[in-house]
Tab-separated table of C-alpha atoms in Angstrom:
chain	number	residue	atom	x	y	z
J	43	MET	CA	-14.823	-1.122	18.256
J	44	ASP	CA	-13.232	0.057	21.487
J	45	PRO	CA	-15.282	-1.291	24.450
J	46	ARG	CA	-15.586	2.180	25.995
J	47	MET	CA	-17.016	3.620	22.791
J	48	ALA	CA	-19.339	0.637	22.438
J	49	PHE	CA	-20.679	1.277	25.938
J	50	GLU	CA	-21.299	4.963	25.215
J	51	LEU	CA	-23.128	4.196	21.965
J	52	SER	CA	-25.246	1.497	23.575
J	53	LYS	CA	-26.208	3.871	26.367
J	54	ARG	CA	-26.991	6.670	23.919
J	55	PHE	CA	-29.243	4.619	21.641
J	56	GLN	CA	-30.862	2.104	23.985
J	57	ASN	CA	-33.766	4.467	24.651
J	58	ALA	CA	-34.068	5.752	21.092
J	59	LYS	CA	-37.683	6.251	20.032
J	60	ASP	CA	-36.958	5.606	16.368
J	61	LEU	CA	-37.078	1.800	16.276
J	62	SER	CA	-36.190	1.664	12.577
J	63	PHE	CA	-32.944	3.441	13.369
J	64	LYS	CA	-32.151	0.989	16.181
J	65	ARG	CA	-32.590	-1.911	13.784
J	66	LYS	CA	-29.943	-0.424	11.494
J	67	LEU	CA	-27.359	-0.097	14.259
J	68	GLU	CA	-25.070	-3.013	15.035
J	69	ILE	CA	-22.261	-2.536	17.536
J	70	ILE	CA	-19.384	-4.989	17.163
J	71	VAL	CA	-16.854	-5.158	19.989
J	72	GLY	CA	-13.546	-6.625	18.897
J	73	ASP	CA	-10.236	-6.254	17.095
J	74	PHE	CA	-10.831	-4.521	13.763
J	75	LEU	CA	-7.866	-6.244	12.135
J	76	LYS	CA	-9.193	-9.696	13.080
J	77	THR	CA	-12.856	-9.026	12.301
J	78	GLU	CA	-14.468	-10.066	9.030
J	79	LEU	CA	-15.992	-6.846	7.776
J	80	PRO	CA	-19.595	-6.764	6.566
J	81	TYR	CA	-20.669	-4.873	3.455
J	82	PHE	CA	-20.321	-1.114	3.887
J	83	ASP	CA	-20.393	1.944	1.659
J	84	VAL	CA	-18.781	4.540	3.937
J	85	CYS	CA	-16.197	4.139	6.697
J	86	ILE	CA	-15.510	6.820	9.329
J	87	SER	CA	-12.771	6.139	11.851
J	88	ASN	CA	-10.820	7.825	14.622
J	89	THR	CA	-8.066	5.309	14.026
J	90	PRO	CA	-5.870	3.871	16.791
J	91	TYR	CA	-2.579	5.262	15.559
J	92	GLN	CA	-0.601	2.082	16.219
J	93	ILE	CA	-2.638	0.164	13.601
J	94	SER	CA	-2.851	2.916	10.971
J	95	SER	CA	-1.024	1.104	8.167
J	96	PRO	CA	-2.633	-2.358	8.531
J	97	LEU	CA	-6.052	-0.701	8.857
J	98	VAL	CA	-5.620	1.190	5.585
J	99	PHE	CA	-4.568	-1.915	3.673
J	100	LYS	CA	-7.340	-4.025	5.216
J	101	LEU	CA	-9.837	-1.448	3.939
J	102	LEU	CA	-8.291	-1.407	0.464
J	103	GLU	CA	-8.428	-5.214	0.287
J	104	HIS	CA	-12.119	-5.280	1.242
J	105	ARG	CA	-14.623	-6.494	-1.336
J	106	PRO	CA	-17.007	-5.306	-2.553
J	107	ILE	CA	-15.230	-1.987	-2.904
J	108	PHE	CA	-16.605	0.740	-0.643
J	109	ARG	CA	-17.246	4.296	-1.804
J	110	VAL	CA	-15.250	6.422	0.629
J	111	ALA	CA	-13.469	6.358	3.982
J	112	VAL	CA	-12.843	9.407	6.177
J	113	LEU	CA	-10.062	8.571	8.613
J	114	MET	CA	-8.134	10.390	11.329
J	115	PHE	CA	-4.458	9.546	11.740
J	116	GLN	CA	-1.330	10.891	13.331
J	117	LYS	CA	-0.519	13.930	11.187
J	118	GLU	CA	2.764	12.666	9.746
J	119	PHE	CA	1.206	9.349	8.704
J	120	GLY	CA	-1.800	11.067	7.103
J	121	LEU	CA	0.398	13.478	5.169
J	122	ARG	CA	2.518	10.581	3.913
J	123	LEU	CA	-0.651	8.971	2.545
J	124	CYS	CA	-1.418	12.161	0.612
J	125	ALA	CA	2.154	12.974	-0.439
J	126	ARG	CA	3.054	13.562	-4.072
J	127	PRO	CA	6.188	12.602	-6.037
J	128	GLY	CA	9.061	14.971	-5.343
J	129	SER	CA	7.865	15.932	-1.868
J	130	LYS	CA	9.780	15.090	1.322
J	131	LEU	CA	7.037	12.724	2.495
J	132	TRP	CA	6.672	10.731	-0.745
J	133	SER	CA	7.355	7.160	0.334
J	134	ARG	CA	6.659	3.503	-0.245
J	135	LEU	CA	3.487	3.943	1.826
J	136	SER	CA	2.356	6.805	-0.435
J	137	VAL	CA	2.830	4.938	-3.707
J	138	ASN	CA	1.397	1.637	-2.420
J	139	VAL	CA	-1.789	3.287	-1.153
J	140	GLN	CA	-2.175	5.523	-4.209
J	141	LEU	CA	-1.903	2.474	-6.461
J	142	TYR	CA	-5.384	1.540	-5.245
J	143	SER	CA	-6.983	4.807	-4.161
J	144	LYS	CA	-7.278	8.555	-4.425
J	145	VAL	CA	-6.197	10.156	-1.149
J	146	SER	CA	-7.060	13.713	-0.087
J	147	HIS	CA	-6.077	15.741	2.974
J	148	LEU	CA	-9.184	17.258	4.581
J	149	MET	CA	-7.977	19.021	7.735
J	150	ASN	CA	-5.484	19.116	10.561
J	151	VAL	CA	-6.644	18.429	14.120
J	152	GLY	CA	-4.669	20.045	16.937
J	153	LYS	CA	-3.800	18.474	20.271
J	154	ALA	CA	-6.167	20.816	22.115
J	155	ASN	CA	-9.166	19.065	20.525
J	156	PHE	CA	-8.559	15.939	22.655
J	157	ARG	CA	-8.934	15.226	26.359
J	158	PRO	CA	-6.353	14.437	27.527
J	159	PRO	CA	-4.261	16.026	24.755
J	160	PRO	CA	-2.005	13.549	22.913
J	161	LEU	CA	1.685	14.046	22.263
J	162	VAL	CA	1.224	14.309	18.481
J	163	GLU	CA	-0.815	16.339	15.997
J	164	SER	CA	-3.522	14.628	13.949
J	165	CYS	CA	-5.139	15.042	10.552
J	166	VAL	CA	-8.180	13.768	8.664
J	167	VAL	CA	-7.880	12.240	5.192
J	168	LYS	CA	-10.356	10.961	2.626
J	169	LEU	CA	-9.697	7.624	0.944
J	170	GLU	CA	-11.564	6.815	-2.292
J	171	PRO	CA	-10.722	3.357	-3.710
J	172	LEU	CA	-10.245	3.088	-7.463
J	173	ASN	CA	-13.068	1.083	-9.002
J	174	PRO	CA	-12.156	-1.104	-10.751
J	175	PRO	CA	-8.785	-1.510	-9.033
J	176	PRO	CA	-5.643	-2.046	-11.135
J	177	ASN	CA	-5.058	-5.670	-12.076
J	178	ILE	CA	-1.730	-5.861	-10.250
J	179	ALA	CA	-0.687	-8.373	-7.588
J	180	PHE	CA	0.012	-6.214	-4.543
J	181	ASN	CA	2.841	-8.408	-3.264
J	182	GLU	CA	4.656	-7.925	-6.594
J	183	PHE	CA	4.226	-4.147	-6.563
J	184	ASP	CA	5.138	-3.940	-2.876
J	185	GLY	CA	8.239	-6.059	-3.456
J	186	LEU	CA	9.402	-3.624	-6.127
J	187	THR	CA	8.744	-0.486	-4.085
J	188	ARG	CA	10.400	-2.040	-1.026
J	189	ILE	CA	13.682	-2.223	-2.971
J	190	CYS	CA	13.314	1.169	-4.640
J	191	PHE	CA	12.450	3.131	-1.491
J	192	ASN	CA	15.194	1.556	0.572
J	193	ARG	CA	17.333	4.280	-1.014
J	194	ARG	CA	14.695	6.763	-2.189
J	195	ASN	CA	17.139	9.512	-3.184
J	196	LYS	CA	19.541	7.197	-4.995
J	197	THR	CA	19.087	6.044	-8.580
J	198	ILE	CA	17.004	2.954	-9.268
J	199	ARG	CA	20.141	1.208	-10.474
J	200	ALA	CA	21.901	1.967	-7.187
J	201	SER	CA	18.928	0.666	-5.217
J	202	PHE	CA	19.029	-2.680	-7.014
J	203	PHE	CA	22.787	-3.181	-6.918
J	204	ALA	CA	23.281	-1.975	-3.326
J	205	SER	CA	22.485	-5.314	-1.711
J	206	THR	CA	23.792	-8.773	-2.525
J	207	ALA	CA	20.759	-10.202	-0.738
J	208	THR	CA	18.456	-8.337	-3.134
J	209	LEU	CA	20.347	-9.599	-6.176
J	210	ASN	CA	20.304	-13.165	-4.856
J	211	MET	CA	16.570	-13.004	-4.167
J	212	LEU	CA	15.750	-11.681	-7.632
J	213	GLU	CA	18.020	-14.224	-9.308
J	214	ALA	CA	16.359	-17.054	-7.368
J	215	ASN	CA	12.917	-15.789	-8.421
J	216	TRP	CA	14.076	-15.548	-12.038
J	217	LYS	CA	15.443	-19.103	-12.002
J	218	THR	CA	12.161	-20.352	-10.521
J	219	TRP	CA	10.210	-18.597	-13.275
J	220	ARG	CA	12.577	-19.971	-15.913
J	221	SER	CA	12.210	-23.547	-14.649
J	222	GLN	CA	8.432	-23.149	-14.808
J	223	GLN	CA	8.732	-22.034	-18.407
J	224	GLN	CA	10.808	-25.135	-19.154
J	225	SER	CA	8.174	-27.345	-17.562
J	226	ASP	CA	5.645	-25.702	-19.873
J	227	SER	CA	7.756	-26.858	-22.828
J	228	ALA	CA	9.343	-23.488	-23.447
J	229	ILE	CA	12.834	-23.608	-24.931
J	230	VAL	CA	15.610	-22.022	-22.889
J	231	THR	CA	18.567	-21.137	-25.079
J	232	ASP	CA	22.196	-21.794	-24.198
J	233	GLN	CA	22.664	-18.034	-24.006
J	234	GLU	CA	19.910	-17.733	-21.375
J	235	GLU	CA	21.299	-20.720	-19.468
J	236	GLY	CA	24.707	-19.141	-19.043
J	237	GLU	CA	23.546	-15.551	-18.734
J	238	ASN	CA	25.067	-13.466	-15.970
J	239	PHE	CA	22.209	-12.198	-13.822
J	240	SER	CA	23.795	-8.864	-12.923
J	241	ALA	CA	24.308	-8.127	-16.614
J	242	LYS	CA	20.722	-9.139	-17.308
J	243	LEU	CA	19.459	-6.816	-14.581
J	244	GLU	CA	21.561	-3.972	-15.957
J	245	THR	CA	20.066	-4.506	-19.421
J	246	ILE	CA	16.505	-4.527	-18.071
J	247	LEU	CA	17.015	-1.315	-16.119
J	248	GLN	CA	18.427	0.422	-19.193
J	249	GLU	CA	15.562	-0.862	-21.333
J	250	SER	CA	13.001	0.395	-18.816
J	251	GLY	CA	14.330	3.942	-19.020
J	252	TYR	CA	14.349	4.242	-15.224
J	253	SER	CA	17.932	3.218	-14.434
J	254	ASP	CA	18.945	6.785	-13.563
J	255	SER	CA	15.575	7.814	-12.088
J	256	ARG	CA	15.050	8.266	-8.350
J	257	SER	CA	12.162	6.800	-6.384
J	258	ALA	CA	11.603	10.117	-4.626
J	259	LYS	CA	10.417	11.614	-7.928
J	260	MET	CA	8.703	8.633	-9.597
J	261	ASP	CA	4.900	8.369	-9.625
J	262	VAL	CA	2.623	5.320	-9.550
J	263	ASP	CA	2.612	4.969	-13.341
J	264	ASP	CA	6.413	5.013	-13.394
J	265	PHE	CA	6.572	2.114	-10.952
J	266	LEU	CA	3.940	0.200	-12.910
J	267	SER	CA	5.981	0.623	-16.096
J	268	LEU	CA	9.138	-0.510	-14.319
J	269	LEU	CA	7.346	-3.556	-12.906
J	270	ALA	CA	5.976	-4.452	-16.348
J	271	CYS	CA	9.490	-4.352	-17.795
J	272	PHE	CA	10.776	-6.723	-15.114
J	273	HIS	CA	7.856	-9.102	-15.676
J	274	LYS	CA	8.510	-9.053	-19.419
J	275	HIS	CA	11.925	-10.565	-18.690
J	276	GLY	CA	10.680	-13.047	-16.106
J	277	ILE	CA	11.833	-11.241	-12.973
J	278	HIS	CA	9.353	-11.235	-10.092
J	279	PHE	CA	9.388	-9.786	-6.607
J	280	ALA	CA	7.289	-12.254	-4.608
């Protein structure tokens, strides 16, 4: 908690007559991102805007899963959290957060509600984690969406073939996976050994049905299906 807020709360409640209430209040002064969070059911935050993204993902990683969070963010960031496929604000942030939670826009908060007024508009959103969460490794899903949203209005095929670095990374991951299969006594055929990776990637994209799709219009389930198709062929993103 911000030291100034901690001081105000301490001053407000130090003379509280309800002792049972005082016993339930614990004020922790420190860096939220570096603090080990205790159990909680509800989180309410006027979020420091510069840590909006890491704060959201720290909350979503927290276990046990909380019930709801009501959070204030810079308006553009909050609307990106709530964005839907096909909208201008649908982004990697949107799909990554909505993989693990239901996000709702509650209200906008104008500059005039703050003293001194900030330079940006704000909004309040509600975050409800999915329980149970999907059994997906986040770094795998994030690796996929990082590639796809690098060119959100281009086809998925174009996103994957746009960068030699991306192709090299995926091929290296595939070869690592393949060597692990060999060590587990799996048989790698001569055809697999000499297979051209670009051709393999082209085949996988066609098989997935998403080769000509665009990230800007794909929803969470679409990305999960695409990821599953890559995993089926031993291609990983982390």
